[in-house]
GROMACS .gro file of C-alpha atoms in nm:
model
  395
    1MET     CA    1  -3.995  -9.989  -1.347
    2PRO     CA    2  -3.928  -9.857  -1.070
    3ARG     CA    3  -3.942  -9.483  -1.034
    4TYR     CA    4  -3.744  -9.148  -0.911
    5ASP     CA    5  -3.993  -9.083  -0.678
    6ASP     CA    6  -4.027  -9.406  -0.489
    7ASP     CA    7  -3.710  -9.418  -0.364
    8ASP     CA    8  -3.611  -9.223  -0.006
    9PHE     CA    9  -3.399  -8.920  -0.240
   10GLY     CA   10  -3.674  -8.883  -0.474
   11ARG     CA   11  -3.900  -8.838  -0.236
   12SER     CA   12  -3.719  -8.582   0.033
   13ARG     CA   13  -3.583  -8.379  -0.256
   14SER     CA   14  -3.980  -8.372  -0.400
   15ARG     CA   15  -4.035  -8.282  -0.088
   16GLY     CA   16  -3.811  -7.971   0.000
   17ALA     CA   17  -3.613  -8.085   0.240
   18SER     CA   18  -3.295  -7.887   0.369
   19PRO     CA   19  -2.969  -8.126   0.286
   20ALA     CA   20  -2.905  -7.903   0.647
   21GLY     CA   21  -3.176  -8.083   0.785
   22SER     CA   22  -2.887  -8.429   0.719
   23PRO     CA   23  -2.630  -8.587   0.970
   24VAL     CA   24  -2.335  -8.536   0.667
   25ALA     CA   25  -2.476  -8.150   0.663
   26TRP     CA   26  -2.408  -8.099   1.099
   27VAL     CA   27  -2.112  -8.262   1.115
   28LEU     CA   28  -2.028  -7.987   0.821
   29VAL     CA   29  -2.098  -7.735   1.007
   30GLY     CA   30  -1.963  -7.800   1.353
   31VAL     CA   31  -1.607  -7.920   1.218
   32LEU     CA   32  -1.650  -7.548   1.013
   33ALA     CA   33  -1.692  -7.376   1.379
   34VAL     CA   34  -1.433  -7.493   1.533
   35ALA     CA   35  -1.150  -7.441   1.247
   36LEU     CA   36  -1.309  -7.056   1.282
   37LEU     CA   37  -1.266  -7.069   1.633
   38ALA     CA   38  -0.905  -7.215   1.658
   39ALA     CA   39  -0.813  -6.927   1.349
   40GLY     CA   40  -0.949  -6.666   1.596
   41VAL     CA   41  -0.753  -6.797   1.927
   42GLY     CA   42  -0.434  -6.831   1.678
   43LEU     CA   43  -0.473  -6.428   1.588
   44PHE     CA   44  -0.532  -6.276   1.917
   45VAL     CA   45  -0.226  -6.436   2.027
   46ALA     CA   46  -0.014  -6.318   1.678
   47TRP     CA   47  -0.148  -5.980   1.732
   48PRO     CA   48   0.092  -5.741   1.819
   49LYS     CA   49   0.038  -5.524   2.254
   50ALA     CA   50  -0.005  -5.175   2.170
   51ALA     CA   51   0.261  -4.990   2.274
   52PRO     CA   52   0.363  -4.725   2.572
   53LEU     CA   53   0.223  -4.408   2.548
   54ASN     CA   54   0.515  -4.198   2.712
   55ASP     CA   55   0.917  -4.393   2.604
   56PRO     CA   56   1.120  -4.189   2.855
   57THR     CA   57   1.426  -4.307   2.667
   58ALA     CA   58   1.265  -4.116   2.371
   59GLN     CA   59   1.493  -3.787   2.190
   60PRO     CA   60   1.497  -3.529   1.952
   61ARG     CA   61   1.515  -3.641   1.596
   62ASP     CA   62   1.796  -3.561   1.426
   63VAL     CA   63   1.840  -3.266   1.196
   64VAL     CA   64   1.870  -3.232   0.832
   65PRO     CA   65   2.075  -3.028   0.737
   66LYS     CA   66   1.967  -2.729   0.602
   67GLY     CA   67   2.101  -2.645   0.204
   68PRO     CA   68   2.149  -2.303   0.002
   69LEU     CA   69   1.961  -2.053   0.008
   70ASP     CA   70   1.864  -1.913  -0.365
   71GLY     CA   71   1.942  -1.668  -0.523
   72GLU     CA   72   1.586  -1.488  -0.455
   73GLU     CA   73   1.595  -1.547  -0.151
   74ARG     CA   74   1.948  -1.453  -0.064
   75GLU     CA   75   1.907  -1.143  -0.191
   76ALA     CA   76   1.559  -1.059   0.042
   77VAL     CA   77   1.705  -1.183   0.295
   78GLU     CA   78   2.068  -0.969   0.192
   79LEU     CA   79   1.731  -0.642   0.128
   80PHE     CA   80   1.631  -0.703   0.486
   81LYS     CA   81   1.910  -0.708   0.664
   82ASN     CA   82   2.042  -0.361   0.472
   83VAL     CA   83   1.706  -0.201   0.475
   84LYS     CA   84   1.517  -0.302   0.744
   85ASP     CA   85   1.777  -0.035   1.101
   86SER     CA   86   1.610   0.248   0.832
   87VAL     CA   87   1.211   0.119   0.873
   88VAL     CA   88   1.015   0.249   1.144
   89ASN     CA   89   0.646   0.254   1.308
   90VAL     CA   90   0.540   0.606   1.387
   91ASP     CA   91   0.248   0.554   1.708
   92THR     CA   92   0.004   0.802   1.762
   93VAL     CA   93  -0.029   0.730   2.138
   94VAL     CA   94  -0.321   0.890   2.417
   95PHE     CA   95  -0.216   0.877   2.763
   96ARG     CA   96  -0.489   0.841   3.059
   97ARG     CA   97  -0.442   0.807   3.366
   98ASN     CA   98  -0.490   0.439   3.587
   99LEU     CA   99  -0.651   0.518   3.908
  100GLN     CA  100  -0.579   0.182   4.070
  101THR     CA  101  -0.246   0.176   3.984
  102ARG     CA  102  -0.199   0.506   4.037
  103SER     CA  103   0.077   0.545   3.727
  104THR     CA  104  -0.020   0.653   3.374
  105ASP     CA  105  -0.107   0.382   3.109
  106VAL     CA  106   0.001   0.466   2.661
  107ILE     CA  107  -0.236   0.396   2.442
  108GLN     CA  108  -0.148   0.335   2.059
  109ALA     CA  109  -0.503   0.475   1.937
  110GLY     CA  110  -0.294   0.437   1.532
  111THR     CA  111   0.029   0.311   1.407
  112GLY     CA  112   0.226   0.324   1.070
  113SER     CA  113   0.546   0.326   0.909
  114GLY     CA  114   0.836   0.555   0.800
  115PHE     CA  115   1.192   0.582   0.684
  116VAL     CA  116   1.480   0.712   0.833
  117TRP     CA  117   1.502   1.022   0.531
  118ASP     CA  118   1.858   1.202   0.647
  119ASP     CA  119   2.118   1.169   0.933
  120GLN     CA  120   1.962   1.405   1.158
  121GLY     CA  121   1.657   1.216   1.254
  122ARG     CA  122   1.439   1.332   1.016
  123ILE     CA  123   1.181   1.040   0.961
  124VAL     CA  124   0.954   1.070   0.620
  125THR     CA  125   0.612   0.928   0.643
  126ASN     CA  126   0.231   0.932   0.510
  127PHE     CA  127   0.012   1.280   0.563
  128HIS     CA  128  -0.260   1.097   0.666
  129VAL     CA  129  -0.105   0.843   0.908
  130ILE     CA  130  -0.060   1.211   1.181
  131ARG     CA  131  -0.319   1.336   1.072
  132GLU     CA  132  -0.581   1.265   1.347
  133ALA     CA  133  -0.268   1.353   1.616
  134ILE     CA  134  -0.233   1.713   1.449
  135LYS     CA  135  -0.562   1.698   1.395
  136SER     CA  136  -0.677   1.560   1.805
  137LYS     CA  137  -0.335   1.695   1.917
  138LEU     CA  138  -0.251   1.352   2.036
  139THR     CA  139   0.152   1.253   2.049
  140LEU     CA  140   0.315   1.135   1.788
  141ARG     CA  141   0.573   0.877   1.899
  142VAL     CA  142   0.839   0.681   1.624
  143VAL     CA  143   0.979   0.348   1.747
  144LEU     CA  144   1.305   0.244   1.559
  145ALA     CA  145   1.418  -0.086   1.430
  146ASP     CA  146   1.690  -0.131   1.805
  147ARG     CA  147   1.308  -0.088   1.939
  148SER     CA  148   1.414   0.260   2.108
  149GLU     CA  149   1.073   0.527   2.161
  150TRP     CA  150   1.127   0.886   2.046
  151LYS     CA  151   0.946   1.165   2.088
  152VAL     CA  152   0.841   1.365   1.738
  153GLU     CA  153   0.850   1.699   1.618
  154VAL     CA  154   0.630   1.747   1.306
  155VAL     CA  155   0.904   1.956   1.042
  156GLY     CA  156   0.640   1.980   0.729
  157VAL     CA  157   0.333   1.837   0.629
  158ALA     CA  158   0.238   1.839   0.195
  159PRO     CA  159  -0.138   1.696   0.270
  160GLU     CA  160  -0.189   1.740  -0.165
  161TYR     CA  161   0.104   1.472  -0.159
  162ASP     CA  162  -0.008   1.226   0.134
  163LEU     CA  163   0.382   1.306   0.272
  164ALA     CA  164   0.488   1.471   0.610
  165VAL     CA  165   0.850   1.546   0.757
  166LEU     CA  166   0.893   1.430   1.148
  167LYS     CA  167   1.230   1.500   1.349
  168ILE     CA  168   1.320   1.318   1.628
  169LYS     CA  169   1.660   1.339   1.835
  170ALA     CA  170   1.820   1.032   1.808
  171PRO     CA  171   2.184   1.006   1.812
  172PRO     CA  172   2.339   0.936   1.458
  173THR     CA  173   2.509   0.584   1.524
  174GLN     CA  174   2.107   0.484   1.575
  175LEU     CA  175   2.010   0.623   1.231
  176LYS     CA  176   2.032   0.477   0.900
  177LYS     CA  177   1.908   0.698   0.623
  178ILE     CA  178   1.767   0.517   0.299
  179LYS     CA  179   1.923   0.508  -0.006
  180VAL     CA  180   1.693   0.686  -0.279
  181GLY     CA  181   1.666   0.586  -0.622
  182THR     CA  182   1.420   0.688  -0.874
  183SER     CA  183   1.096   0.638  -1.039
  184ARG     CA  184   1.113   0.750  -1.381
  185ASP     CA  185   1.260   0.421  -1.570
  186LEU     CA  186   1.061   0.145  -1.363
  187GLU     CA  187   0.871  -0.081  -1.558
  188VAL     CA  188   0.546  -0.268  -1.577
  189GLY     CA  189   0.688  -0.642  -1.404
  190GLN     CA  190   1.038  -0.542  -1.239
  191LYS     CA  191   1.014  -0.701  -0.908
  192VAL     CA  192   0.956  -0.481  -0.582
  193TYR     CA  193   0.992  -0.503  -0.192
  194ALA     CA  194   0.708  -0.336   0.094
  195LEU     CA  195   0.931  -0.293   0.413
  196GLY     CA  196   0.641  -0.231   0.713
  197ASN     CA  197   0.411  -0.289   1.008
  198PRO     CA  198   0.098  -0.383   0.860
  199PHE     CA  199  -0.137  -0.399   1.132
  200GLY     CA  200   0.148  -0.291   1.418
  201LEU     CA  201   0.416  -0.587   1.289
  202SER     CA  202   0.718  -0.474   1.293
  203LEU     CA  203   0.985  -0.484   1.026
  204THR     CA  204   0.718  -0.727   0.769
  205LEU     CA  205   0.846  -0.732   0.444
  206THR     CA  206   0.670  -0.870   0.140
  207LYS     CA  207   0.726  -0.898  -0.202
  208GLY     CA  208   0.572  -0.835  -0.586
  209ILE     CA  209   0.614  -0.671  -0.891
  210VAL     CA  210   0.534  -0.352  -0.989
  211SER     CA  211   0.199  -0.379  -1.194
  212ALA     CA  212   0.109  -0.079  -1.327
  213LEU     CA  213   0.308   0.299  -1.399
  214ASP     CA  214   0.102   0.568  -1.375
  215ARG     CA  215  -0.204   0.558  -1.235
  216GLU     CA  216  -0.397   0.840  -0.989
  217MET     CA  217  -0.503   0.911  -0.671
  218GLU     CA  218  -0.675   1.181  -0.466
  219SER     CA  219  -0.555   1.308  -0.223
  220PRO     CA  220  -0.544   1.429   0.196
  221ALA     CA  221  -0.662   1.735   0.023
  222ASN     CA  222  -0.875   1.589  -0.243
  223THR     CA  223  -0.635   1.687  -0.516
  224PRO     CA  224  -0.506   1.400  -0.768
  225ILE     CA  225  -0.165   1.262  -0.716
  226THR     CA  226  -0.029   1.157  -1.076
  227GLY     CA  227   0.264   0.893  -1.177
  228VAL     CA  228   0.154   0.628  -0.830
  229ILE     CA  229   0.320   0.302  -0.849
  230GLN     CA  230   0.074   0.029  -0.810
  231THR     CA  231   0.228  -0.309  -0.717
  232ASP     CA  232   0.116  -0.648  -0.557
  233ALA     CA  233   0.292  -0.694  -0.287
  234PRO     CA  234   0.091  -0.709  -0.024
  235ILE     CA  235   0.015  -0.438   0.171
  236ASN     CA  236  -0.254  -0.337   0.457
  237PRO     CA  237  -0.297  -0.055   0.747
  238GLY     CA  238  -0.059   0.016   0.882
  239ASN     CA  239   0.225  -0.034   0.568
  240SER     CA  240   0.144   0.312   0.483
  241GLY     CA  241   0.387   0.554   0.528
  242GLY     CA  242   0.654   0.239   0.443
  243PRO     CA  243   0.925   0.246   0.157
  244LEU     CA  244   0.817   0.069  -0.146
  245LEU     CA  245   1.220  -0.076  -0.275
  246ASP     CA  246   1.397  -0.246  -0.564
  247LYS     CA  247   1.566  -0.489  -0.562
  248ASP     CA  248   1.851  -0.311  -0.484
  249GLY     CA  249   1.708  -0.201  -0.201
  250ARG     CA  250   1.647   0.228  -0.278
  251LEU     CA  251   1.291   0.347  -0.225
  252ILE     CA  252   1.121   0.349  -0.557
  253GLY     CA  253   0.811   0.528  -0.354
  254VAL     CA  254   0.636   0.525  -0.050
  255ASN     CA  255   0.397   0.224   0.018
  256THR     CA  256  -0.001   0.471   0.045
  257ALA     CA  257  -0.323   0.328   0.001
  258ILE     CA  258  -0.481  -0.024  -0.104
  259ALA     CA  259  -0.796  -0.149  -0.334
  260THR     CA  260  -1.022  -0.345  -0.098
  261ALA     CA  261  -1.390  -0.476  -0.259
  262ARG     CA  262  -1.537  -0.358   0.081
  263GLU     CA  263  -1.480  -0.088   0.370
  264GLY     CA  264  -1.249  -0.275   0.609
  265GLU     CA  265  -1.099  -0.533   0.417
  266GLY     CA  266  -0.719  -0.588   0.336
  267ASN     CA  267  -0.552  -0.666   0.067
  268VAL     CA  268  -0.663  -0.811  -0.230
  269GLY     CA  269  -0.379  -0.769  -0.453
  270ILE     CA  270  -0.393  -0.391  -0.592
  271GLY     CA  271  -0.139  -0.114  -0.340
  272PHE     CA  272  -0.020   0.185  -0.454
  273ALA     CA  273   0.275   0.405  -0.406
  274VAL     CA  274   0.396   0.772  -0.423
  275PRO     CA  275   0.666   0.753  -0.651
  276VAL     CA  276   1.001   0.845  -0.481
  277ASP     CA  277   1.089   1.103  -0.768
  278THR     CA  278   0.722   1.284  -0.638
  279VAL     CA  279   0.889   1.245  -0.237
  280ASN     CA  280   1.243   1.375  -0.328
  281TRP     CA  281   1.109   1.672  -0.464
  282VAL     CA  282   0.845   1.733  -0.197
  283VAL     CA  283   1.041   1.661   0.066
  284PRO     CA  284   1.338   1.814   0.078
  285GLN     CA  285   1.091   2.215   0.038
  286LEU     CA  286   0.986   2.030   0.339
  287ILE     CA  287   1.256   2.032   0.559
  288GLN     CA  288   1.358   2.441   0.414
  289SER     CA  289   1.081   2.603   0.496
  290GLY     CA  290   0.807   2.383   0.677
  291LYS     CA  291   0.536   2.369   0.354
  292LEU     CA  292   0.516   2.292  -0.008
  293GLN     CA  293   0.577   2.539  -0.246
  294LYS     CA  294   0.302   2.514  -0.462
  295PRO     CA  295   0.260   2.638  -0.912
  296ASP     CA  296   0.251   2.934  -0.971
  297MET     CA  297   0.250   3.224  -1.244
  298GLY     CA  298   0.121   3.482  -1.098
  299ILE     CA  299  -0.227   3.534  -1.272
  300ARG     CA  300  -0.614   3.603  -1.129
  301LEU     CA  301  -0.867   3.471  -1.291
  302VAL     CA  302  -1.165   3.657  -1.364
  303ASP     CA  303  -1.476   3.516  -1.133
  304GLN     CA  304  -1.607   3.208  -1.375
  305VAL     CA  305  -2.002   3.306  -1.345
  306ARG     CA  306  -1.932   3.685  -1.457
  307LEU     CA  307  -1.768   3.538  -1.788
  308ARG     CA  308  -2.012   3.353  -1.871
  309ARG     CA  309  -2.205   3.638  -1.863
  310ALA     CA  310  -1.967   3.860  -2.059
  311GLY     CA  311  -2.012   3.567  -2.357
  312TYR     CA  312  -1.788   3.364  -2.304
  313ASP     CA  313  -1.791   3.018  -2.282
  314HIS     CA  314  -1.511   2.875  -2.274
  315GLY     CA  315  -1.179   2.942  -2.129
  316VAL     CA  316  -1.066   3.125  -1.829
  317MET     CA  317  -0.958   3.455  -1.866
  318ILE     CA  318  -0.616   3.698  -1.648
  319GLU     CA  319  -0.779   3.932  -1.487
  320ALA     CA  320  -0.443   4.073  -1.304
  321MET     CA  321  -0.114   4.019  -1.301
  322GLU     CA  322   0.179   4.073  -1.130
  323PRO     CA  323   0.473   4.270  -1.242
  324ASN     CA  324   0.737   3.999  -1.391
  325SER     CA  325   0.541   3.724  -1.275
  326PRO     CA  326   0.621   3.408  -1.531
  327ALA     CA  327   0.305   3.493  -1.743
  328ALA     CA  328   0.416   3.894  -1.741
  329LEU     CA  329   0.766   3.749  -1.849
  330ALA     CA  330   0.599   3.464  -2.090
  331GLY     CA  331   0.431   3.824  -2.244
  332LEU     CA  332   0.014   3.697  -2.131
  333ARG     CA  333  -0.195   4.006  -2.074
  334PRO     CA  334  -0.494   4.045  -1.829
  335LEU     CA  335  -0.789   4.211  -1.775
  336SER     CA  336  -0.727   4.668  -1.814
  337ALA     CA  337  -1.046   4.901  -1.797
  338GLY     CA  338  -0.999   5.199  -1.928
  339PRO     CA  339  -1.201   5.551  -1.891
  340ARG     CA  340  -1.448   5.454  -2.197
  341GLU     CA  341  -1.389   5.108  -2.237
  342VAL     CA  342  -1.227   4.738  -2.102
  343THR     CA  343  -0.999   4.534  -2.331
  344PRO     CA  344  -1.062   4.180  -2.239
  345GLY     CA  345  -0.733   3.942  -2.105
  346ASP     CA  346  -0.624   3.682  -2.311
  347LEU     CA  347  -0.825   3.413  -2.277
  348ILE     CA  348  -0.658   3.048  -2.170
  349VAL     CA  349  -0.792   2.765  -2.337
  350LYS     CA  350  -0.539   2.436  -2.319
  351VAL     CA  351  -0.309   2.394  -2.075
  352ASP     CA  352  -0.026   2.141  -2.253
  353GLY     CA  353  -0.246   2.105  -2.549
  354VAL     CA  354  -0.553   1.966  -2.286
  355GLU     CA  355  -0.892   2.184  -2.296
  356VAL     CA  356  -0.944   2.420  -1.998
  357LYS     CA  357  -1.336   2.417  -1.974
  358GLY     CA  358  -1.370   2.684  -1.683
  359ASN     CA  359  -1.162   2.785  -1.357
  360ALA     CA  360  -1.208   2.437  -1.151
  361ASP     CA  361  -0.989   2.269  -1.505
  362PHE     CA  362  -0.765   2.486  -1.480
  363GLU     CA  363  -0.658   2.492  -1.115
  364GLN     CA  364  -0.651   2.118  -1.159
  365LEU     CA  365  -0.393   2.126  -1.421
  366MET     CA  366  -0.180   2.355  -1.165
  367THR     CA  367  -0.160   2.149  -0.919
  368ARG     CA  368  -0.024   1.822  -1.152
  369ARG     CA  369   0.263   2.075  -1.224
  370LYS     CA  370   0.569   2.118  -1.007
  371PRO     CA  371   0.695   2.489  -1.013
  372GLY     CA  372   1.020   2.528  -1.254
  373GLU     CA  373   0.839   2.327  -1.518
  374ARG     CA  374   0.755   2.446  -1.837
  375VAL     CA  375   0.405   2.510  -1.929
  376LYS     CA  376   0.259   2.626  -2.289
  377LEU     CA  377  -0.065   2.829  -2.302
  378THR     CA  378  -0.307   2.851  -2.590
  379VAL     CA  379  -0.447   3.158  -2.564
  380GLU     CA  380  -0.752   3.360  -2.737
  381ARG     CA  381  -0.677   3.728  -2.811
  382ASP     CA  382  -0.845   3.959  -2.999
  383GLY     CA  383  -0.966   3.750  -3.231
  384LYS     CA  384  -0.636   3.513  -3.256
  385THR     CA  385  -0.527   3.234  -3.119
  386LEU     CA  386  -0.152   3.244  -2.992
  387GLU     CA  387   0.083   3.020  -2.791
  388ALA     CA  388   0.258   3.081  -2.510
  389GLU     CA  389   0.568   2.917  -2.270
  390VAL     CA  390   0.563   3.024  -1.902
  391VAL     CA  391   0.829   2.874  -1.629
  392LEU     CA  392   0.638   2.828  -1.327
  393ARG     CA  393   0.754   2.959  -1.002
  394GLY     CA  394   0.721   2.805  -0.638
  395VAL     CA  395   0.499   3.043  -0.419
   0.00000   0.00000   0.00000
């Protein structure tokens, strides 16, 4: 009986020979190679030729018609059109003689924003925008929205509120005074717009909301500015002195400062504006007399060191008082020295319910008041506690 390993098939497999070594395998390989070559030639013939880089017949694309503006877009566009002519650049410039060209170069040393207050050419801005110019006796320049440039006179400054009033001699036809609103009825969340010249980029409009109310910030005079508006409308260096507006284009604040994580950084979404109700009280005073009237009740206080040595560990004492002053009209009593004894003056321990620890406390509480305001004082006299209401005057 034959065995499988005795025939040719059996021997070839048992020896590990490759099928490729057989004539049939070589024929199959050849056929496959011819097929691949033919397919490659066909693909090369069918592949499209590359388009030329240039086309002499190229034409502009058809323009897709513009859709209508939505409500918010129309509001912003109309607001900008109505207010832009009221906003100005306030620049500090240095004149330098150019020896090569024998001409005078005008170099911009600082820039800020402002707005037209009235038809007589008065401009409102921040005090800190013009502070260096005043200190170093540099030239101030106002650039109107029509890009005309004007020399500036300083009407008055109020560092306590970081406000200043300037004046230019532009004709009334080139002046458009801003519409004034109120800040007493502002609400957190309502829409606001900022218009100014950040980084010298004239007439830049940004949008946000009232983020918070009744903030407090320090003025250039190192006194507190109260009632400050916080907004997330993007405000950057150069916006200072520009208007913060409501949706109707009314002035509701003067953009003044930004909060930054590090010195020199730009906007991080926290900006501050002096409220318009403060502006509308300060600016007329600066126009009237060139200075701000400070609240006063017509008294002089006992030196705090002397008072503490005398055994009074709290409050402030009235040392002297002007005749017919607000304090005198309210029935307050100053210190008096007779031939044999000294009668202490009224010891003021509270102002509108806020405790007075010393002279600095009292002065700070007064800086937050305005002439004409009524202030309730709590005083100690002869071992008794009394209440007195004083109507502050301006000095």
